[in-house]
Tab-separated table of C-alpha atoms in Angstrom:
chain	number	residue	atom	x	y	z
A	296	PHE	CA	-0.118	16.109	-29.387
A	297	LYS	CA	-1.996	15.953	-26.125
A	298	VAL	CA	-0.659	17.495	-22.925
A	299	VAL	CA	-1.230	15.202	-19.952
A	300	LYS	CA	-1.753	16.742	-16.542
A	301	ARG	CA	0.827	15.575	-14.017
A	302	PRO	CA	-0.682	13.484	-11.182
A	303	GLU	CA	-1.207	15.473	-8.003
A	304	ALA	CA	1.382	15.082	-5.246
A	305	VAL	CA	-0.263	14.429	-1.898
A	306	VAL	CA	0.446	14.194	1.837
A	307	HIS	CA	-1.582	12.362	4.479
A	308	ILE	CA	-2.367	13.097	8.127
A	309	SER	CA	-4.045	10.832	10.692
A	310	GLY	CA	-4.833	11.046	14.391
A	311	PRO	CA	-6.769	13.550	16.556
A	312	VAL	CA	-7.188	16.333	13.974
A	313	ARG	CA	-10.485	17.805	12.787
A	314	ARG	CA	-10.129	16.531	9.220
A	315	PRO	CA	-7.736	13.578	8.934
A	316	GLY	CA	-7.106	12.472	5.370
A	317	THR	CA	-5.155	13.098	2.181
A	318	TYR	CA	-4.322	16.592	0.920
A	319	GLN	CA	-2.616	18.095	-2.092
A	320	TYR	CA	1.059	18.798	-1.512
A	321	ARG	CA	2.320	22.331	-2.101
A	322	PRO	CA	6.023	23.142	-2.632
A	323	GLY	CA	7.582	24.295	0.634
A	324	MET	CA	4.768	22.772	2.703
A	325	ARG	CA	5.643	22.115	6.349
A	326	ILE	CA	4.023	20.263	9.250
A	327	ARG	CA	2.238	23.375	10.531
A	328	ASP	CA	0.796	24.038	7.056
A	329	LEU	CA	-0.658	20.516	6.911
A	330	LEU	CA	-2.166	20.914	10.391
A	331	SER	CA	-3.792	24.143	9.223
A	332	VAL	CA	-5.282	22.491	6.128
A	333	ALA	CA	-6.628	19.706	8.387
A	334	GLU	CA	-8.267	22.466	10.521
A	335	GLY	CA	-6.095	21.840	13.559
A	336	LEU	CA	-6.301	19.446	16.478
A	337	LEU	CA	-9.536	18.208	18.018
A	338	PRO	CA	-10.348	20.476	20.983
A	339	ASP	CA	-11.154	17.723	23.489
A	340	ALA	CA	-8.463	15.233	22.468
A	341	GLN	CA	-5.707	14.421	24.943
A	342	VAL	CA	-2.911	14.849	22.408
A	343	PHE	CA	0.527	13.362	23.027
A	344	TRP	CA	2.726	16.420	22.498
A	345	LYS	CA	6.239	15.024	22.860
A	346	ARG	CA	6.305	12.801	19.791
A	347	ALA	CA	4.586	12.596	16.437
A	348	GLU	CA	5.856	10.846	13.331
A	349	ILE	CA	6.414	11.243	9.600
A	350	TYR	CA	6.608	8.111	7.440
A	351	ARG	CA	8.489	8.891	4.224
A	352	THR	CA	9.335	6.683	1.242
A	353	GLY	CA	12.848	7.342	-0.027
A	354	ALA	CA	14.234	7.145	-3.553
A	355	ASP	CA	15.175	3.508	-2.880
A	356	LYS	CA	11.491	2.748	-2.050
A	357	ARG	CA	12.365	2.041	1.596
A	358	GLU	CA	10.194	3.655	4.259
A	359	GLN	CA	11.886	6.081	6.659
A	360	LEU	CA	10.632	7.151	10.090
A	361	ILE	CA	11.079	10.789	11.179
A	362	THR	CA	9.944	11.926	14.638
A	363	PHE	CA	9.166	15.460	15.798
A	364	ASN	CA	7.910	17.332	18.874
A	365	LEU	CA	4.355	18.470	18.143
A	366	LYS	CA	4.305	21.131	20.872
A	367	ALA	CA	7.489	22.689	19.507
A	368	VAL	CA	5.905	22.869	16.047
A	369	LEU	CA	2.807	24.649	17.366
A	370	ASP	CA	4.927	26.958	19.553
A	371	GLY	CA	6.583	28.270	16.406
A	372	GLU	CA	9.992	26.607	16.671
A	373	GLU	CA	11.102	26.526	13.042
A	374	ASP	CA	13.673	23.767	13.576
A	375	ALA	CA	10.848	21.441	14.633
A	376	ASN	CA	8.561	22.483	11.767
A	377	ILE	CA	9.965	19.979	9.250
A	378	GLN	CA	9.443	20.538	5.533
A	379	LEU	CA	7.286	17.819	4.022
A	380	LYS	CA	7.782	15.859	0.814
A	381	PRO	CA	5.172	14.376	-1.541
A	382	GLY	CA	3.817	11.088	-0.196
A	383	ASP	CA	4.626	11.831	3.476
A	384	ARG	CA	2.284	10.364	6.102
A	385	VAL	CA	2.047	12.368	9.341
A	386	VAL	CA	0.783	10.450	12.390
A	387	ILE	CA	-0.322	12.202	15.594
A	388	TYR	CA	-1.105	10.197	18.726
A	389	ARG	CA	-3.431	10.562	21.697
A	390	GLU	CA	-2.125	10.240	25.252
A	391	GLU	CA	-3.897	6.920	25.791
A	392	GLU	CA	-2.211	5.447	22.719
A	393	VAL	CA	1.272	5.973	24.133
A	394	ARG	CA	0.679	5.829	27.879
A	395	ALA	CA	1.716	2.186	27.788
A	396	PRO	CA	5.074	1.506	26.088
A	397	LEU	CA	4.819	1.128	22.321
A	398	THR	CA	5.577	-2.476	21.458
A	399	VAL	CA	6.157	-4.871	18.579
A	400	THR	CA	5.724	-8.634	18.571
A	401	ALA	CA	7.754	-11.484	17.098
A	402	SER	CA	6.189	-14.931	16.921
A	403	GLY	CA	6.950	-18.330	15.441
A	404	ALA	CA	10.263	-20.048	14.702
A	405	LEU	CA	12.489	-17.719	16.742
A	406	GLN	CA	14.781	-18.325	19.707
A	407	ARG	CA	12.856	-15.918	21.973
A	408	PRO	CA	9.427	-15.094	20.537
A	409	GLY	CA	7.574	-12.419	22.453
A	410	THR	CA	6.642	-8.752	22.740
A	411	TYR	CA	9.393	-6.133	22.716
A	412	LYS	CA	9.547	-2.399	23.353
A	413	LEU	CA	9.616	-0.377	20.146
A	414	THR	CA	12.698	1.835	20.104
A	415	ALA	CA	13.430	4.789	17.818
A	416	GLY	CA	14.462	3.638	14.349
A	417	MET	CA	13.831	-0.038	15.124
A	418	THR	CA	13.634	-2.332	12.081
A	419	VAL	CA	12.683	-5.933	11.334
A	420	LYS	CA	16.355	-6.922	11.579
A	421	ASP	CA	16.597	-5.326	15.035
A	422	LEU	CA	13.519	-7.254	16.159
A	423	LEU	CA	15.000	-10.508	14.866
A	424	MET	CA	18.175	-9.844	16.863
A	425	ALA	CA	16.165	-8.980	19.991
A	426	ALA	CA	14.303	-12.276	19.595
A	427	GLY	CA	17.598	-14.195	19.494
A	428	GLY	CA	17.547	-14.855	15.766
A	429	LEU	CA	15.959	-17.618	13.732
A	430	ARG	CA	15.647	-21.200	14.882
A	431	GLU	CA	17.188	-23.914	12.717
A	432	ASP	CA	13.740	-24.985	11.522
A	433	ALA	CA	12.690	-21.459	10.437
A	434	TYR	CA	11.679	-20.875	6.818
A	435	SER	CA	13.636	-17.718	6.044
A	436	LYS	CA	12.493	-17.030	2.482
A	437	ARG	CA	9.006	-15.925	3.479
A	438	ALA	CA	7.833	-14.238	6.660
A	439	GLU	CA	5.001	-11.802	7.253
A	440	LEU	CA	4.729	-8.440	8.963
A	441	TRP	CA	1.160	-7.754	10.082
A	442	ARG	CA	0.543	-4.014	10.473
A	443	ARG	CA	-2.372	-2.047	11.875
A	444	THR	CA	-4.081	0.484	9.629
A	445	ASP	CA	-6.524	3.290	10.399
A	446	GLY	CA	-9.346	0.749	10.143
A	447	TYR	CA	-9.856	-2.632	11.789
A	448	LEU	CA	-8.047	-4.578	9.070
A	449	ARG	CA	-4.311	-5.196	9.022
A	450	GLN	CA	-1.894	-4.909	6.150
A	451	ILE	CA	0.221	-8.001	5.400
A	452	ILE	CA	3.777	-7.244	4.235
A	453	THR	CA	5.685	-10.237	2.856
A	454	LEU	CA	9.389	-10.375	3.769
A	455	ASN	CA	12.419	-12.377	2.667
A	456	LEU	CA	14.446	-12.719	5.875
A	457	ASP	CA	17.505	-13.987	3.993
A	458	GLU	CA	17.739	-10.665	2.151
A	459	ILE	CA	17.147	-8.615	5.308
A	460	LEU	CA	19.805	-10.467	7.300
A	461	ARG	CA	22.316	-10.542	4.451
A	462	ASP	CA	22.672	-6.864	3.571
A	463	GLY	CA	19.844	-4.885	5.176
A	464	LYS	CA	18.809	-3.327	1.856
A	465	HIS	CA	15.331	-4.792	2.178
A	466	ASP	CA	14.958	-4.051	5.892
A	467	VAL	CA	11.675	-2.449	6.992
A	468	PRO	CA	11.209	0.194	9.738
A	469	LEU	CA	8.737	-0.964	12.367
A	470	GLN	CA	5.599	0.833	13.463
A	471	PRO	CA	3.799	0.542	16.818
A	472	PHE	CA	2.124	-2.841	17.340
A	473	ASP	CA	3.623	-4.488	14.245
A	474	GLU	CA	3.649	-8.288	14.449
A	475	LEU	CA	6.393	-10.316	12.754
A	476	ARG	CA	5.412	-13.916	12.004
A	477	VAL	CA	8.172	-16.423	11.192
A	478	TYR	CA	7.078	-19.859	10.003
A	479	ARG	CA	8.458	-23.377	9.726
A	480	PRO	CA	8.411	-24.921	6.216
A	481	ASP	CA	5.454	-27.138	7.118
A	482	GLU	CA	3.475	-24.093	8.295
A	483	ILE	CA	3.818	-22.082	5.106
A	484	SER	CA	0.433	-21.187	3.728
A	485	VAL	CA	-0.999	-18.034	2.273
A	486	PRO	CA	-3.477	-16.464	4.735
A	487	PRO	CA	-6.828	-15.328	3.337
A	488	SER	CA	-6.149	-11.889	1.929
A	489	VAL	CA	-7.307	-9.283	-0.570
A	490	VAL	CA	-5.292	-6.828	-2.656
A	491	VAL	CA	-5.786	-3.214	-3.677
A	492	ARG	CA	-3.588	-1.587	-6.321
A	493	GLY	CA	-3.358	1.755	-8.008
A	494	CYS	CA	-4.561	5.175	-6.921
A	495	VAL	CA	-4.965	4.669	-3.144
A	496	GLN	CA	-2.918	5.950	-0.232
A	497	MET	CA	-1.415	2.574	0.762
A	498	PRO	CA	-1.727	-0.047	-1.999
A	499	GLY	CA	-0.915	-3.586	-0.927
A	500	THR	CA	-2.196	-6.843	0.529
A	501	TYR	CA	-4.636	-6.826	3.458
A	502	GLU	CA	-6.064	-9.533	5.662
A	503	TYR	CA	-9.456	-10.834	4.629
A	504	ALA	CA	-12.314	-10.702	7.119
A	505	VAL	CA	-15.665	-12.420	6.665
A	506	GLY	CA	-18.289	-9.882	5.639
A	507	MET	CA	-15.846	-7.198	4.503
A	508	HIS	CA	-16.780	-5.038	1.517
A	509	LEU	CA	-14.910	-2.932	-1.015
A	510	SER	CA	-15.420	0.160	1.147
A	511	ASP	CA	-13.682	-1.613	4.054
A	512	LEU	CA	-10.679	-2.396	1.850
A	513	LEU	CA	-10.445	1.214	0.642
A	514	ALA	CA	-10.611	2.440	4.248
A	515	ALA	CA	-7.815	0.065	5.276
A	516	ALA	CA	-5.701	1.397	2.392
A	517	GLY	CA	-6.111	4.969	3.657
A	518	GLY	CA	-8.698	5.964	1.056
A	519	ILE	CA	-8.387	6.967	-2.577
A	520	LEU	CA	-6.008	9.689	-3.744
A	521	PRO	CA	-7.374	13.048	-4.970
A	522	ASN	CA	-6.590	12.170	-8.601
A	523	ALA	CA	-8.391	8.808	-8.473
A	524	TYR	CA	-10.945	8.188	-11.204
A	525	ARG	CA	-14.206	7.873	-9.275
A	526	LYS	CA	-16.558	6.534	-11.933
A	527	ARG	CA	-15.082	3.060	-12.185
A	528	ALA	CA	-12.622	0.611	-10.727
A	529	ASP	CA	-12.093	-3.057	-11.534
A	530	LEU	CA	-12.470	-6.018	-9.196
A	531	ILE	CA	-10.761	-9.216	-10.356
A	532	ARG	CA	-12.039	-12.437	-8.782
A	533	TYR	CA	-11.343	-16.150	-9.220
A	534	ASP	CA	-14.422	-18.206	-10.039
A	535	GLU	CA	-14.977	-21.858	-9.104
A	536	GLY	CA	-13.008	-22.984	-12.153
A	537	GLU	CA	-10.012	-20.827	-11.144
A	538	GLU	CA	-10.684	-18.474	-14.050
A	539	ARG	CA	-10.359	-14.751	-13.377
A	540	VAL	CA	-13.566	-12.739	-13.759
A	541	LEU	CA	-13.700	-8.946	-14.055
A	542	TYR	CA	-16.337	-6.809	-12.296
A	543	SER	CA	-16.510	-3.040	-12.805
A	544	VAL	CA	-17.736	-0.809	-9.964
A	545	ASP	CA	-18.356	2.902	-9.431
A	546	ILE	CA	-16.013	4.183	-6.700
A	547	GLU	CA	-18.380	6.976	-5.641
A	548	ARG	CA	-21.167	4.447	-5.125
A	549	VAL	CA	-18.782	2.127	-3.284
A	550	LEU	CA	-17.927	4.941	-0.859
A	551	ALA	CA	-21.655	5.671	-0.475
A	552	HIS	CA	-22.144	1.980	0.505
A	553	ASP	CA	-24.454	1.282	-2.430
A	554	PRO	CA	-24.867	-2.534	-2.191
A	555	SER	CA	-24.886	-2.905	-5.986
A	556	HIS	CA	-21.308	-1.549	-6.103
A	557	ASP	CA	-19.933	-1.948	-2.557
A	558	LEU	CA	-19.540	-5.670	-3.160
A	559	GLU	CA	-18.774	-8.184	-0.436
A	560	LEU	CA	-15.242	-9.464	-0.934
A	561	GLN	CA	-13.900	-12.980	-1.256
A	562	PRO	CA	-10.372	-14.207	-0.476
A	563	ARG	CA	-7.872	-13.431	-3.293
A	564	ASP	CA	-9.990	-10.584	-4.702
A	565	GLU	CA	-7.958	-7.790	-6.290
A	566	LEU	CA	-9.232	-4.224	-6.657
A	567	ILE	CA	-7.598	-1.867	-9.174
A	568	VAL	CA	-8.231	1.868	-8.723
A	569	TYR	CA	-7.263	4.015	-11.699
A	570	SER	CA	-6.141	7.630	-11.880
A	571	ASP	CA	-7.865	10.253	-14.029
A	572	GLU	CA	-4.870	10.241	-16.360
A	573	GLU	CA	-4.951	6.480	-16.890
A	574	VAL	CA	-8.617	6.468	-17.853
A	575	ARG	CA	-8.880	9.692	-19.819
A	576	THR	CA	-5.568	9.493	-21.669
A	577	PRO	CA	-5.642	6.788	-24.366
A	578	HIS	CA	-1.865	6.941	-24.900
A	579	ILE	CA	-0.869	5.468	-21.533
A	580	VAL	CA	-0.604	1.763	-20.702
A	581	GLN	CA	0.095	0.159	-17.341
A	582	ILE	CA	1.874	-3.032	-16.302
A	583	GLN	CA	1.777	-4.624	-12.848
A	584	GLY	CA	3.053	-7.772	-11.213
A	585	ALA	CA	6.254	-9.791	-11.711
A	586	VAL	CA	8.255	-7.370	-13.881
A	587	GLN	CA	11.381	-5.372	-13.081
A	588	ARG	CA	9.745	-1.917	-13.297
A	589	PRO	CA	5.952	-2.023	-12.906
A	590	GLY	CA	4.195	1.240	-13.706
A	591	SER	CA	2.657	3.387	-16.460
A	592	TYR	CA	4.283	3.917	-19.864
A	593	PRO	CA	3.512	5.969	-23.007
A	594	ARG	CA	1.874	3.909	-25.762
A	595	PRO	CA	3.247	4.638	-29.234
A	596	MET	CA	1.488	3.386	-32.344
A	597	ASN	CA	1.781	-0.359	-33.038
A	598	MET	CA	3.013	-1.092	-29.507
A	599	ARG	CA	2.803	-4.787	-28.572
A	600	VAL	CA	2.871	-6.650	-25.267
A	601	SER	CA	6.512	-7.576	-25.942
A	602	ASP	CA	7.366	-3.858	-26.295
A	603	LEU	CA	5.735	-3.061	-22.952
A	604	LEU	CA	7.599	-5.919	-21.270
A	605	PHE	CA	10.852	-4.537	-22.691
A	606	GLN	CA	10.115	-1.030	-21.339
A	607	ALA	CA	9.324	-2.535	-17.928
A	608	GLY	CA	12.753	-4.180	-17.801
A	609	GLY	CA	11.540	-7.685	-18.545
A	610	LEU	CA	10.024	-10.386	-16.383
A	611	LEU	CA	11.205	-11.344	-12.912
A	612	PRO	CA	12.739	-14.841	-12.621
A	613	ASN	CA	9.678	-16.139	-10.753
A	614	ALA	CA	7.128	-14.800	-13.264
A	615	TYR	CA	4.464	-17.275	-14.418
A	616	THR	CA	4.636	-16.993	-18.204
A	617	GLU	CA	1.879	-19.340	-19.349
A	618	ARG	CA	-0.900	-16.945	-18.419
A	619	ALA	CA	-1.183	-13.191	-17.872
A	620	PHE	CA	-4.186	-10.901	-18.048
A	621	LEU	CA	-4.702	-7.811	-20.185
A	622	ILE	CA	-7.542	-5.505	-19.118
A	623	ARG	CA	-8.602	-3.552	-22.192
A	624	GLN	CA	-10.794	-0.493	-21.643
A	625	HIS	CA	-13.053	0.645	-24.466
A	626	PRO	CA	-14.295	4.231	-24.958
A	627	ASN	CA	-17.824	3.227	-23.921
A	628	GLY	CA	-16.517	2.288	-20.455
A	629	VAL	CA	-16.707	-1.476	-21.002
A	630	SER	CA	-13.641	-3.526	-20.027
A	631	LYS	CA	-12.546	-6.792	-21.597
A	632	LEU	CA	-10.247	-9.334	-19.957
A	633	VAL	CA	-7.797	-10.922	-22.429
A	634	VAL	CA	-5.671	-13.963	-21.495
A	635	ILE	CA	-2.086	-13.834	-22.826
A	636	ASN	CA	0.706	-16.412	-23.001
A	637	LEU	CA	3.844	-14.374	-22.258
A	638	ASP	CA	6.208	-16.888	-23.847
A	639	ARG	CA	4.382	-16.505	-27.155
A	640	ALA	CA	4.047	-12.734	-26.719
A	641	GLN	CA	7.797	-12.321	-26.230
A	642	ALA	CA	8.402	-14.481	-29.290
A	643	GLY	CA	6.408	-11.984	-31.359
A	644	ASP	CA	3.096	-13.831	-31.573
A	645	PRO	CA	0.510	-11.125	-32.411
């Protein structure tokens, strides 16, 4: 049998440090250790000492916000030097970023749309309450949270306000300058956007900007992870006939802004970045999209699409079953896009 190397656990740091970015996590790693790996703070930066933040994804996939006093960490106070966990994102601010009150905005079909002060632990539900709640004409099944990233693009997080208001399980902690957009039914439309999935720091949907390239999308997503496969990624694009077309690019050449690989994006483009394990291990398959448990799974002999769907917990109720796409990678590096009817696949059609 073949022993597969476990994917590296990572942590991320941004703000006025000498080397912001993503680093390998080490057991027992604390804030001061990460600052040391990032070569410390910039000497001329006016750092805001009283508050820095850790964004942590819990076991329930919800993001948690943890604050700490940066000066206390550097002064050696062990209680302030919080132990990190894999996937943590540490954010350090400059004085000018927090001199004015940190705010969040709520717009659209609300009783009191406007800009509100961001308080500790504030969530989307709290912002909805501060804005007086939804108007009668609000469409509550789909709202959007527009979030700043390290680059100039913004991440678009789709929300179901019914679920958030009902039990809070799907509530989302807010970050500085988040913008919640609540629409009326007649205003519902999907804004131009692009998607990045796989081995990046912050996979998800991002706003599309005219003239943006693959390198811009990777920057908005926080960059690739250390275990990303750099020799190829796949860009899926809709052509004029609404058929999906696959383009393969070299990630290293994308990051070097090689125009033959750092392609200009179009709305609805989807970039898939693979890990070393996914590309170099032929016994792993991956499933994404409208299934109960998207992710990577071992591939036994004679495995079929129906078997993979079963391992992933089955389709979600809103899954489109008439057409799905299988990206098959061959040993010579060539990928083939195969169209599958999921109804027939689940019925055992080979």
